[in-house]
Backbone as numpy.savetxt, mean C-alpha at the origin, in Angstrom:
# Nx Ny Nz CAx CAy CAz Cx Cy Cz
61.50 3.69 -9.21 60.49 3.66 -7.92 60.36 2.28 -7.75
60.44 1.86 -6.68 60.01 0.68 -6.13 58.62 0.37 -5.53
58.11 -0.71 -5.51 56.66 -0.90 -5.22 56.45 -0.69 -3.61
57.49 -0.98 -2.74 57.29 -0.86 -1.42 57.59 0.65 -0.97
57.77 1.58 -1.75 58.16 2.97 -1.37 56.70 3.67 -0.88
56.86 4.19 0.06 55.73 5.12 0.56 55.56 6.48 0.34
54.44 7.06 0.28 54.40 8.52 -0.08 53.92 9.29 1.16
53.90 10.49 1.15 53.47 11.40 2.21 52.19 11.11 2.50
51.69 10.94 3.74 50.21 10.91 3.72 49.79 9.39 3.96
50.46 8.35 3.59 50.17 7.07 3.44 50.06 6.62 4.85
49.12 5.51 5.25 48.97 4.98 6.45 50.22 3.94 6.42
50.76 3.74 7.72 51.84 2.54 7.73 51.12 1.38 7.54
51.67 0.27 6.87 51.12 -1.00 6.63 51.56 -1.77 7.88
50.63 -2.47 8.43 50.73 -3.45 9.58 50.81 -4.77 9.11
51.68 -5.68 9.62 51.86 -7.04 9.17 50.61 -7.91 9.56
50.12 -8.66 8.95 48.95 -9.46 9.47 49.35 -10.94 9.27
49.04 -11.55 10.45 49.21 -13.09 10.36 47.88 -13.89 10.31
47.54 -14.56 9.46 46.23 -15.36 9.46 46.31 -16.71 9.88
47.26 -17.00 10.54 47.38 -18.31 11.27 46.28 -18.33 12.18
45.48 -19.60 12.07 44.23 -19.58 13.13 44.69 -19.86 14.49
45.94 -20.31 14.55 46.47 -20.57 15.99 46.46 -19.29 16.74
47.05 -18.35 16.11 47.18 -16.89 16.68 45.89 -16.23 16.74
44.88 -16.63 16.03 43.66 -15.84 16.09 42.40 -16.97 16.25
42.31 -17.65 17.56 41.15 -18.54 17.83 39.78 -17.85 17.60
39.54 -16.62 17.70 38.17 -16.16 17.55 37.92 -15.62 16.21
38.51 -15.83 15.24 38.28 -15.28 13.92 37.01 -15.86 13.22
36.81 -17.05 13.47 35.63 -17.78 12.91 34.29 -17.15 13.57
34.47 -16.92 14.95 33.16 -16.37 15.66 32.91 -14.85 15.23
34.08 -14.02 15.04 33.81 -12.61 14.44 33.27 -12.73 13.16
33.75 -13.67 12.17 33.14 -13.68 10.80 31.57 -14.10 10.90
31.38 -14.99 11.77 29.96 -15.31 11.93 29.05 -14.18 12.51
29.56 -13.39 13.39 28.96 -12.33 13.97 28.73 -11.18 12.75
29.78 -10.93 12.12 29.77 -10.08 11.08 28.59 -10.39 9.85
28.66 -11.65 9.59 27.63 -12.07 8.65 26.20 -12.04 9.17
26.09 -12.21 10.41 24.69 -12.14 10.99 24.42 -10.87 11.12
25.36 -9.88 11.33 24.86 -8.18 11.48 24.44 -7.84 9.95
25.35 -8.36 8.83 24.94 -7.98 7.58 23.64 -8.38 7.30
23.16 -9.56 7.64 21.87 -9.94 7.33 20.72 -9.37 8.05
21.01 -8.87 9.23 20.06 -7.92 10.00 19.95 -6.65 9.37
20.80 -6.15 8.93 21.13 -4.81 8.37 20.33 -4.84 7.05
20.34 -5.91 6.23 19.68 -6.32 5.01 18.21 -6.18 5.27
17.79 -6.84 6.33 16.32 -6.74 6.71 15.90 -5.45 6.98
16.75 -4.70 7.61 16.33 -3.32 8.09 16.06 -2.27 6.84
17.00 -2.55 6.19 17.03 -1.68 4.54 16.03 -2.32 3.55
15.47 -3.37 3.70 14.68 -4.05 2.82 13.34 -3.25 2.68
12.78 -3.01 1.41 11.69 -2.33 1.24 10.43 -3.21 1.51
9.32 -2.43 2.21 8.25 -3.31 2.67 7.13 -3.45 1.79
7.50 -3.06 0.35 6.49 -3.26 -0.64 6.21 -4.69 -0.92
4.93 -5.13 -1.00 4.28 -6.23 -1.12 3.73 -6.56 -2.45
2.91 -5.53 -2.88 2.18 -5.76 -4.29 1.70 -4.44 -4.52
1.42 -4.17 -5.85 0.64 -3.05 -6.19 -0.81 -3.63 -6.71
-1.84 -2.43 -6.46 -2.98 -2.66 -7.19 -3.30 -1.88 -8.25
-2.81 -2.37 -9.61 -3.05 -1.54 -10.78 -4.29 -1.51 -11.20
-4.71 -0.23 -11.87 -5.96 -0.17 -12.43 -6.36 1.35 -12.54
-6.00 2.07 -11.49 -6.62 3.47 -11.47 -5.83 4.33 -12.58
-6.45 5.14 -13.42 -5.90 5.92 -14.28 -5.05 7.29 -13.68
-5.46 7.48 -12.59 -4.98 8.60 -11.73 -4.67 8.14 -10.29
-3.96 9.07 -9.46 -3.51 8.71 -7.86 -4.72 8.42 -7.26
-4.55 7.35 -6.13 -5.67 6.99 -5.36 -5.40 7.99 -4.13
-6.72 8.58 -3.86 -6.80 9.52 -2.81 -7.45 9.11 -1.56
-8.32 7.99 -1.65 -9.04 7.50 -0.32 -9.03 5.98 -0.43
-9.08 5.47 0.65 -9.04 3.95 0.76 -9.89 3.57 2.10
-10.70 2.53 2.02 -11.47 1.91 3.11 -11.39 0.40 3.04
-11.38 -0.12 3.87 -11.52 -1.66 4.16 -12.88 -2.14 4.47
-13.34 -3.12 3.98 -14.48 -3.69 4.19 -14.85 -4.23 5.74
-15.83 -3.74 6.43 -15.94 -4.16 7.65 -16.23 -5.62 7.90
-16.66 -6.42 7.11 -16.99 -7.72 7.41 -16.01 -8.78 6.64
-15.68 -8.36 5.35 -14.77 -9.23 4.55 -13.48 -8.66 4.51
-12.33 -9.46 5.19 -10.97 -8.95 5.38 -10.36 -8.63 4.06
-10.36 -9.60 2.87 -9.78 -9.16 1.75 -10.18 -8.17 0.90
-11.25 -7.52 1.12 -11.81 -6.47 0.39 -11.59 -5.19 0.80
-10.83 -4.28 -0.21 -10.44 -2.98 -0.12 -11.01 -2.17 -1.21
-11.64 -0.86 -0.92 -12.14 -0.15 -1.78 -11.36 1.21 -1.94
-11.05 1.58 -3.09 -10.24 2.69 -3.46 -10.85 3.69 -4.18
-10.67 4.97 -3.74 -11.19 6.14 -4.75 -10.15 6.98 -5.07
-10.22 7.19 -6.38 -8.98 7.96 -7.08 -9.35 9.37 -7.41
-8.29 10.03 -7.90 -8.50 11.54 -8.30 -9.25 11.59 -9.64
-9.53 10.58 -10.34 -10.07 10.48 -11.76 -11.72 10.31 -11.34
-11.99 10.23 -10.16 -13.48 10.00 -9.67 -14.10 8.52 -9.83
-13.18 7.51 -10.01 -13.53 6.24 -10.08 -13.38 5.59 -8.58
-14.29 4.63 -8.44 -14.12 3.72 -7.23 -13.99 2.60 -7.55
-12.93 1.56 -7.17 -12.76 0.18 -7.38 -12.73 -0.56 -6.19
-13.22 -1.74 -6.42 -13.27 -2.76 -5.42 -12.16 -3.79 -5.73
-11.25 -3.95 -4.66 -10.18 -4.96 -4.89 -10.32 -6.07 -3.93
-9.83 -7.21 -4.47 -9.72 -8.53 -3.72 -8.15 -8.54 -3.59
-7.59 -8.31 -2.22 -6.38 -8.12 -1.87 -5.65 -9.38 -2.12
-6.16 -10.58 -1.81 -5.48 -11.77 -1.86 -5.23 -12.16 -3.29
-5.98 -11.88 -4.32 -5.69 -12.11 -5.54 -5.29 -10.82 -6.51
-5.08 -9.68 -5.74 -4.66 -8.53 -6.32 -5.37 -8.10 -7.46
-6.77 -8.33 -7.56 -7.51 -7.99 -8.83 -8.61 -7.16 -8.52
-9.04 -6.42 -9.40 -10.11 -5.49 -9.33 -11.51 -6.08 -9.69
-12.24 -6.21 -8.64 -13.63 -6.84 -8.91 -14.67 -6.06 -9.27
-14.52 -4.83 -9.26 -15.58 -3.87 -9.70 -14.93 -2.47 -9.89
-15.36 -1.58 -10.72 -14.96 -0.46 -11.20 -16.02 0.61 -11.39
-16.40 1.42 -10.60 -17.56 2.42 -11.00 -17.04 3.95 -11.28
-17.47 4.47 -12.29 -17.28 6.03 -12.29 -18.20 6.78 -11.36
-17.51 7.15 -10.20 -18.54 7.48 -9.06 -18.71 9.16 -9.17
-17.75 9.85 -9.41 -17.70 11.32 -9.14 -17.04 12.00 -10.41
-17.47 13.12 -10.61 -16.48 14.05 -11.64 -15.57 14.70 -10.94
-14.44 14.46 -10.60 -13.35 15.02 -10.00 -12.88 14.03 -8.97
-12.03 14.32 -7.85 -11.54 13.62 -6.87 -12.69 12.85 -6.10
-12.23 11.76 -5.79 -13.03 10.95 -4.56 -12.37 11.40 -3.18
-12.88 12.34 -2.61 -12.42 12.98 -1.42 -12.34 11.94 -0.10
-13.44 11.22 -0.02 -13.38 10.44 1.08 -14.53 9.30 0.82
-14.26 8.18 1.71 -15.19 7.09 1.67 -15.35 6.46 3.02
-16.70 6.01 3.34 -16.88 5.23 4.57 -17.92 4.02 4.28
-17.70 3.16 4.96 -18.47 1.96 5.08 -19.25 1.61 6.31
-20.38 1.15 6.28 -21.25 1.08 7.54 -20.78 -0.12 8.25
-21.12 -0.54 9.36 -20.80 -1.59 10.19 -21.33 -2.90 9.53
-22.34 -2.96 8.87 -23.05 -4.06 8.30 -22.04 -4.44 7.26
-21.53 -3.44 6.46 -20.66 -3.68 5.45 -21.48 -3.69 4.09
-22.76 -3.19 4.02 -23.59 -3.32 2.77 -23.78 -1.92 2.05
-23.23 -0.84 2.74 -23.62 0.51 2.10 -22.22 1.26 2.29
-21.63 2.04 1.26 -20.59 2.66 0.99 -21.02 4.17 0.78
-20.56 4.99 1.47 -20.50 6.53 1.33 -19.45 7.04 0.62
-19.60 7.78 -0.30 -18.60 8.44 -1.15 -18.65 9.94 -1.35
-17.64 10.76 -1.14 -17.91 12.04 -1.28 -16.84 12.60 -2.19
-17.24 13.51 -3.19 -16.38 13.85 -4.37 -16.15 15.42 -4.40
-15.47 15.67 -5.42 -15.16 17.27 -5.77 -16.53 18.03 -6.20
-17.20 17.01 -6.73 -18.61 17.43 -7.44 -19.62 17.73 -6.43
-19.32 17.87 -5.06 -20.01 18.22 -3.98 -21.37 17.33 -3.77
-21.27 16.07 -4.03 -22.21 15.25 -3.96 -21.93 14.18 -3.12
-22.72 13.58 -2.11 -22.51 12.50 -1.14 -23.22 11.30 -1.91
-22.78 10.20 -2.17 -23.34 9.16 -2.75 -23.20 7.84 -1.69
-24.35 7.34 -1.96 -24.50 5.76 -1.31 -24.44 4.80 -2.08
-23.61 3.77 -1.95 -23.55 2.63 -2.92 -23.86 1.29 -2.17
-24.46 0.39 -2.95 -24.60 -0.87 -2.53 -23.36 -1.63 -2.83
-22.85 -2.20 -1.58 -21.42 -2.77 -1.81 -21.87 -4.26 -2.16
-22.86 -4.92 -1.68 -23.07 -6.25 -2.04 -23.23 -6.28 -3.53
-23.93 -5.40 -4.20 -24.02 -5.52 -5.78 -22.56 -5.36 -6.25
-21.73 -4.40 -5.64 -20.57 -4.29 -6.15 -19.58 -5.46 -6.08
-19.78 -6.29 -5.08 -18.87 -7.42 -4.97 -19.36 -8.70 -5.79
-20.67 -8.48 -6.21 -21.20 -9.46 -6.94 -20.79 -9.53 -8.43
-20.73 -8.43 -9.00 -20.29 -8.40 -10.45 -19.55 -6.88 -10.66
-19.08 -6.97 -12.00 -18.08 -5.85 -12.35 -18.63 -5.09 -13.30
-19.99 -4.88 -13.50 -20.59 -4.00 -14.42 -20.06 -2.37 -14.31
-19.84 -1.73 -15.26 -19.49 -0.38 -15.11 -20.66 0.60 -15.06
-21.69 0.38 -15.13 -22.96 1.07 -15.20 -23.21 1.54 -13.49
-22.83 2.89 -13.29 -22.84 3.41 -11.93 -24.31 3.30 -11.20
-25.48 3.27 -12.16 -26.69 3.49 -11.43 -27.19 2.02 -10.94
-26.43 0.86 -11.53 -26.60 -0.38 -10.98 -26.37 -0.47 -9.37
-25.24 0.15 -8.90 -24.97 0.23 -7.64 -25.47 1.29 -6.96
-25.89 2.42 -7.43 -26.13 3.83 -6.87 -27.50 3.54 -6.00
-27.41 4.03 -4.89 -28.66 3.98 -3.96 -29.25 5.36 -4.06
-28.66 6.41 -3.46 -29.19 7.56 -3.42 -27.96 8.71 -3.03
-28.46 10.08 -3.29 -27.62 11.07 -3.02 -28.27 12.27 -2.21
-29.41 11.83 -1.61 -30.22 12.73 -0.79 -29.71 12.90 0.30
-29.72 14.07 0.82 -29.11 14.31 2.21 -29.98 15.07 3.04
-30.41 14.57 4.46 -31.15 15.19 5.19 -30.68 16.37 5.93
-31.14 17.03 6.79 -30.68 18.25 7.61 -29.47 18.06 8.38
-29.24 16.89 8.85 -28.17 16.59 9.69 -26.79 16.33 8.84
-26.95 16.39 7.50 -25.77 16.30 6.83 -25.44 14.70 6.09
-26.11 13.73 6.94 -26.03 12.54 6.55 -27.19 11.97 5.38
-26.69 11.07 4.77 -27.68 10.57 3.66 -28.77 9.83 4.33
-30.05 9.95 3.99 -31.09 9.52 4.60 -30.98 7.99 4.64
-31.33 7.47 5.90 -31.28 6.00 6.13 -29.97 5.46 6.43
-28.89 6.24 6.86 -27.64 5.79 7.21 -27.55 5.78 8.65
């Protein structure tokens, strides 16, 4: 058997001339192909920027601070609420807020009060300014109230 023998189903080989005189646009085609490859690399790049590690369970709810841009507050399935500084990617405060999931959170326009709702069927109001100042784990230090008036909103909100 020789090397040049063909088998049934093989594509016929075409001669190729790499002489740049015969192919004057080869460099431009190569440049365009490289540019398209870079564009496709950007399209398929993952948008993952960083992670905020610290919760023992999955994060169920998040809220951004209404006045301070780098502050994000997250509530997890283990009942913990954590205050994060997004620029440094550090947890500035962690509070065991509810027994069970933290189902929802909301912050008022002034940015000083946070409402949280958990599986324990309690609505709690938290002092965000105190949460931003230190990272004590005692929940009663930040806790304001869980009394609810007839409208369904905490008193004074």
